Short mmCIF file of C-alpha atoms in Angstrom, two decimals:
data_model
loop_
_atom_site.label_atom_id
_atom_site.label_comp_id
_atom_site.label_asym_id
_atom_site.label_seq_id
_atom_site.Cartn_x
_atom_site.Cartn_y
_atom_site.Cartn_z
CA MET U 8 -0.49 0.19 0.04
CA GLN U 9 2.94 2.21 1.19
CA GLN U 10 4.27 1.83 -2.84
CA LYS U 11 0.97 2.60 -4.11
CA ASN U 12 0.87 5.28 -2.17
CA GLU U 13 4.46 6.65 -3.61
CA ILE U 14 3.32 6.09 -7.33
CA LEU U 15 0.02 8.39 -6.65
CA LYS U 16 2.10 10.59 -4.85
CA HIS U 17 4.48 11.16 -7.79
CA TRP U 18 1.99 10.59 -10.86
CA PRO U 19 3.10 14.10 -12.00
CA THR U 20 6.42 13.13 -12.64
CA PHE U 21 5.82 9.74 -14.25
CA VAL U 22 3.23 11.33 -16.99
CA GLY U 23 6.37 13.93 -18.25
CA GLU U 24 5.39 16.37 -21.13
CA PHE U 25 2.72 14.85 -22.74
CA TYR U 26 0.36 13.96 -20.42
CA ASN U 27 -2.41 15.23 -18.00
CA PRO U 28 -1.76 14.24 -14.11
CA GLU U 29 -5.77 13.83 -13.80
CA HIS U 30 -5.77 10.31 -16.29
CA ASP U 31 -7.30 8.63 -13.90
CA GLN U 32 -7.81 5.52 -16.32
CA ILE U 33 -4.15 5.59 -17.15
CA LYS U 34 -3.18 5.90 -13.25
CA LYS U 35 -5.04 2.75 -12.95
CA LYS U 36 -3.58 0.92 -15.18
CA LEU U 37 0.14 1.93 -13.72
CA LEU U 38 -1.20 0.12 -10.64
CA THR U 39 -2.23 -2.78 -12.35
CA TYR U 40 0.83 -3.25 -14.46
CA PHE U 41 2.78 -2.84 -11.12
CA GLU U 42 0.88 -5.53 -9.38
CA ASP U 43 1.32 -8.14 -12.00
CA TYR U 44 4.70 -7.36 -12.50
CA LYS U 45 5.94 -7.41 -8.91
CA LYS U 46 4.07 -11.10 -9.16
CA LYS U 47 6.07 -12.34 -11.13
CA GLN U 48 9.54 -14.49 -10.89
CA PRO U 49 12.86 -12.84 -12.12
CA SER U 50 13.58 -16.03 -14.27
CA SER U 51 10.88 -15.52 -16.42
CA ARG U 52 10.75 -11.98 -17.43
CA LYS U 53 11.61 -10.67 -21.13
CA SER U 54 14.59 -9.29 -21.61
CA ASN U 55 12.96 -5.77 -22.75
CA GLU U 56 15.12 -2.39 -21.45
CA ASN U 57 11.61 -0.80 -20.90
CA PHE U 58 10.78 -3.64 -17.55
CA ASN U 59 13.51 -2.97 -15.54
CA LEU U 60 11.07 -3.14 -12.55
CA TYR U 61 12.69 -6.60 -11.23
CA GLU U 62 16.43 -4.70 -11.14
CA SER U 63 14.85 -1.66 -9.04
CA ARG U 64 13.86 -4.43 -6.85
CA TYR U 65 10.32 -1.99 -6.82
CA ASN U 66 12.15 0.23 -4.04
CA LEU U 67 10.94 4.07 -5.15
CA HIS U 68 14.30 5.84 -4.80
CA GLU U 69 15.79 7.58 -7.88
CA GLU U 70 16.30 4.41 -10.40
CA GLY U 71 12.85 2.66 -9.05
CA ASN U 72 11.38 5.71 -10.60
CA GLN U 73 13.18 6.04 -13.22
CA ASP U 74 12.26 2.34 -14.61
CA LEU U 75 8.47 3.08 -13.80
CA GLN U 76 8.84 6.48 -15.93
CA LYS U 77 10.00 3.99 -19.08
CA VAL U 78 7.48 1.36 -18.10
CA LEU U 79 4.66 4.31 -18.55
CA LYS U 80 5.65 6.08 -21.07
CA SER U 81 6.58 2.83 -23.38
CA LYS U 82 3.56 0.47 -22.69
CA LEU U 83 1.12 2.46 -20.19
CA ILE U 84 0.81 5.65 -22.26
CA MET U 85 2.68 5.51 -25.37
CA GLY U 86 1.77 1.72 -26.03
CA LYS U 87 1.60 0.81 -29.79
CA ASN U 88 0.20 4.30 -31.68
CA LEU U 89 -1.13 4.61 -34.82
CA VAL U 90 -1.79 7.80 -36.20
CA ILE U 91 -3.99 8.90 -39.30
CA VAL U 92 -3.46 12.22 -41.10
CA GLU U 93 -4.77 12.85 -44.76
CA SER U 94 -1.12 13.80 -46.79
CA PRO U 95 1.65 11.26 -47.54
CA ALA U 96 3.47 14.05 -47.19
CA LYS U 97 3.49 15.01 -44.19
CA ALA U 98 3.46 11.50 -42.67
CA LYS U 99 7.37 11.46 -42.06
CA THR U 100 7.89 14.40 -40.50
CA ILE U 101 5.08 13.77 -38.18
CA GLU U 102 6.65 10.40 -37.05
CA ASN U 103 9.77 11.56 -36.59
CA TYR U 104 8.41 14.41 -34.55
CA LEU U 105 6.35 11.12 -32.30
CA GLY U 106 9.17 9.07 -31.93
CA LYS U 107 9.15 5.54 -32.11
CA ASP U 108 6.24 4.41 -30.02
CA PHE U 109 4.41 6.06 -33.20
CA THR U 110 3.85 5.03 -36.48
CA VAL U 111 2.01 7.39 -39.07
CA LYS U 112 0.13 6.63 -42.15
CA SER U 113 -1.99 8.82 -44.44
CA SER U 114 -5.79 7.87 -45.78
CA ILE U 115 -5.06 9.97 -48.88
CA GLY U 116 -8.03 12.31 -48.73
CA HIS U 117 -10.92 10.54 -48.97
CA ILE U 118 -11.90 6.72 -48.34
CA ARG U 119 -15.30 6.98 -48.76
CA ASP U 120 -18.06 8.20 -50.66
CA LEU U 121 -21.31 8.05 -52.19
CA PRO U 122 -21.30 5.66 -54.97
CA LYS U 123 -20.81 6.81 -58.48
CA LYS U 124 -23.40 4.16 -59.77
CA GLY U 125 -26.46 2.51 -58.87
CA GLY U 126 -28.67 5.14 -58.15
CA MET U 127 -28.65 8.34 -55.65
CA ALA U 128 -27.74 5.92 -52.82
CA ILE U 129 -29.59 8.45 -50.56
CA ASP U 130 -33.19 7.13 -49.13
CA ILE U 131 -35.54 10.15 -49.14
CA GLU U 132 -37.91 8.40 -47.49
CA ASN U 133 -35.41 8.06 -44.04
CA GLY U 134 -34.29 11.19 -43.38
CA PHE U 135 -31.77 11.46 -46.42
CA LYS U 136 -30.28 8.94 -45.31
CA PRO U 137 -26.75 8.06 -47.07
CA LYS U 138 -25.35 4.96 -48.50
CA TYR U 139 -21.74 5.36 -47.99
CA VAL U 140 -19.04 2.68 -49.73
CA ILE U 141 -15.34 2.39 -49.77
CA SER U 142 -14.17 4.40 -52.89
CA GLU U 143 -12.74 2.18 -55.60
CA ASP U 144 -9.18 3.68 -55.39
CA LYS U 145 -9.25 3.86 -51.62
CA THR U 146 -9.59 -0.20 -51.00
CA LYS U 147 -5.92 -0.96 -50.45
CA VAL U 148 -5.42 2.10 -48.31
CA VAL U 149 -8.10 0.65 -45.96
CA ASN U 150 -7.02 -2.58 -45.89
CA GLU U 151 -3.61 -1.56 -44.85
CA LEU U 152 -5.31 1.36 -42.18
CA LYS U 153 -7.07 -1.83 -41.18
CA SER U 154 -4.05 -4.18 -40.59
CA GLU U 155 -2.50 -1.13 -38.41
CA VAL U 156 -5.09 -0.73 -36.47
CA LYS U 157 -4.96 -4.52 -35.12
CA LYS U 158 -1.42 -3.53 -34.23
CA ALA U 159 -2.35 -0.43 -32.56
CA ASP U 160 -3.04 0.55 -28.71
CA THR U 161 -4.40 4.01 -29.75
CA ILE U 162 -5.21 5.39 -32.74
CA TRP U 163 -5.18 9.23 -33.35
CA LEU U 164 -7.16 10.83 -35.85
CA ALA U 165 -4.88 13.96 -37.54
CA THR U 166 -7.06 14.98 -40.48
CA ASP U 167 -7.46 18.62 -40.99
CA GLU U 168 -9.98 20.78 -38.81
CA ASP U 169 -12.05 22.03 -41.46
CA ARG U 170 -15.83 20.03 -42.49
CA GLU U 171 -14.12 17.86 -44.82
CA GLY U 172 -10.86 16.83 -42.39
CA GLU U 173 -13.71 16.05 -39.80
CA ALA U 174 -15.62 14.25 -42.34
CA ILE U 175 -12.58 12.09 -43.15
CA ALA U 176 -12.14 11.22 -39.45
CA TRP U 177 -15.43 10.14 -38.99
CA HIS U 178 -15.54 8.14 -42.32
CA LEU U 179 -12.40 6.53 -40.95
CA THR U 180 -13.87 5.95 -37.88
CA GLU U 181 -17.12 3.93 -39.24
CA ALA U 182 -14.74 2.34 -42.21
CA LEU U 183 -11.88 0.92 -39.73
CA GLY U 184 -14.69 0.06 -36.69
CA LEU U 185 -12.52 1.70 -34.42
CA ASP U 186 -14.22 1.62 -30.50
CA LYS U 187 -14.16 5.12 -29.21
CA LYS U 188 -12.40 4.41 -26.13
CA ASP U 189 -9.14 3.85 -28.11
CA THR U 190 -9.83 6.84 -30.65
CA LYS U 191 -8.73 9.87 -30.47
CA ARG U 192 -8.73 13.25 -32.62
CA ILE U 193 -6.21 15.52 -32.34
CA VAL U 194 -5.67 18.49 -35.12
CA PHE U 195 -2.76 21.21 -35.64
CA HIS U 196 -1.89 23.75 -37.82
CA GLU U 197 1.35 23.35 -38.89
CA ILE U 198 4.16 20.87 -38.81
CA THR U 199 6.20 21.19 -35.66
CA LYS U 200 7.26 19.55 -32.93
CA LYS U 201 5.77 22.18 -30.67
CA ALA U 202 2.35 22.24 -32.45
CA ILE U 203 1.89 18.05 -32.63
CA THR U 204 2.78 17.64 -29.01
CA HIS U 205 0.15 20.56 -28.37
CA ALA U 206 -2.33 18.86 -30.34
CA VAL U 207 -1.34 15.17 -28.46
CA GLU U 208 -1.75 17.13 -25.06
CA ASN U 209 -5.09 18.28 -26.16
CA PRO U 210 -7.24 15.41 -27.59
CA ARG U 211 -10.65 16.09 -28.44
CA GLU U 212 -14.23 14.56 -29.39
CA LEU U 213 -15.17 14.56 -33.38
CA ASP U 214 -16.95 17.58 -34.12
CA GLN U 215 -20.73 16.28 -35.41
CA ASN U 216 -21.39 19.74 -36.77
CA LEU U 217 -18.72 19.89 -38.83
CA ILE U 218 -19.43 16.01 -40.14
CA ASN U 219 -22.96 17.13 -40.70
CA ALA U 220 -22.17 20.28 -42.45
CA GLN U 221 -20.09 18.10 -44.71
CA GLN U 222 -22.91 15.39 -45.06
CA ALA U 223 -25.49 17.74 -45.84
CA ARG U 224 -23.43 19.42 -48.34
CA ARG U 225 -22.41 16.30 -50.27
CA ILE U 226 -25.94 15.28 -50.01
CA LEU U 227 -27.06 18.00 -51.41
CA ASP U 228 -24.74 17.96 -54.57
CA ARG U 229 -25.45 14.46 -55.18
CA LEU U 230 -29.71 15.76 -55.36
CA VAL U 231 -29.31 18.43 -57.48
CA GLY U 232 -26.75 16.55 -59.84
CA PHE U 233 -28.51 13.41 -60.13
CA GLU U 234 -31.43 15.57 -61.57
CA LEU U 235 -29.49 17.84 -63.45
CA SER U 236 -27.27 15.23 -65.26
CA PRO U 237 -29.64 14.03 -68.07
CA ILE U 238 -30.61 17.46 -68.65
CA LEU U 239 -27.28 18.61 -69.20
#
């Protein structure tokens, strides 16, 4: 119990520069990991530099604090992270800023849309509900992203902050079957380490108003275009 109290006492130190000490869920995970590893025998430990808790003997002296910080950042907070951006040109630069715990991939713009063939694809009788499909030229991209999602603990949607970007983030959530609790929405307006770090520190929810605005525009385009195309 004393060790647990020490963890809670020094929690802001463990968190480091990226995360807010009020993240109770991460705090709970840390305590769980701490107890799990304490029960294991030294002979069964994995040869991973981020799990040096055995050498520290679980004493929260200076060396022990450093070991706990490694575990926290590499496995509890960082874990395996997938960041999805719109532009492939930005991906590598962003990945370099975020470090080895992050993989950055691109959706290359929109991945879903109303189908080009087979009618209007809008249910006028049921609230103008659109029927989206994966764009033919994005099937490979979506399959690759699904594969990356399976490897990740946390997904960061880093599309643009305008209505198109917000819609892309929403379509990614739907098409990739993302779990809300493991998905974070982040935005930044410049490709600098400071801006990206600030974005990671301040994730938000998807903005449904922007998503609806984009869908309304797309549906109107289809409704008007579908009727006018034969005439033109």
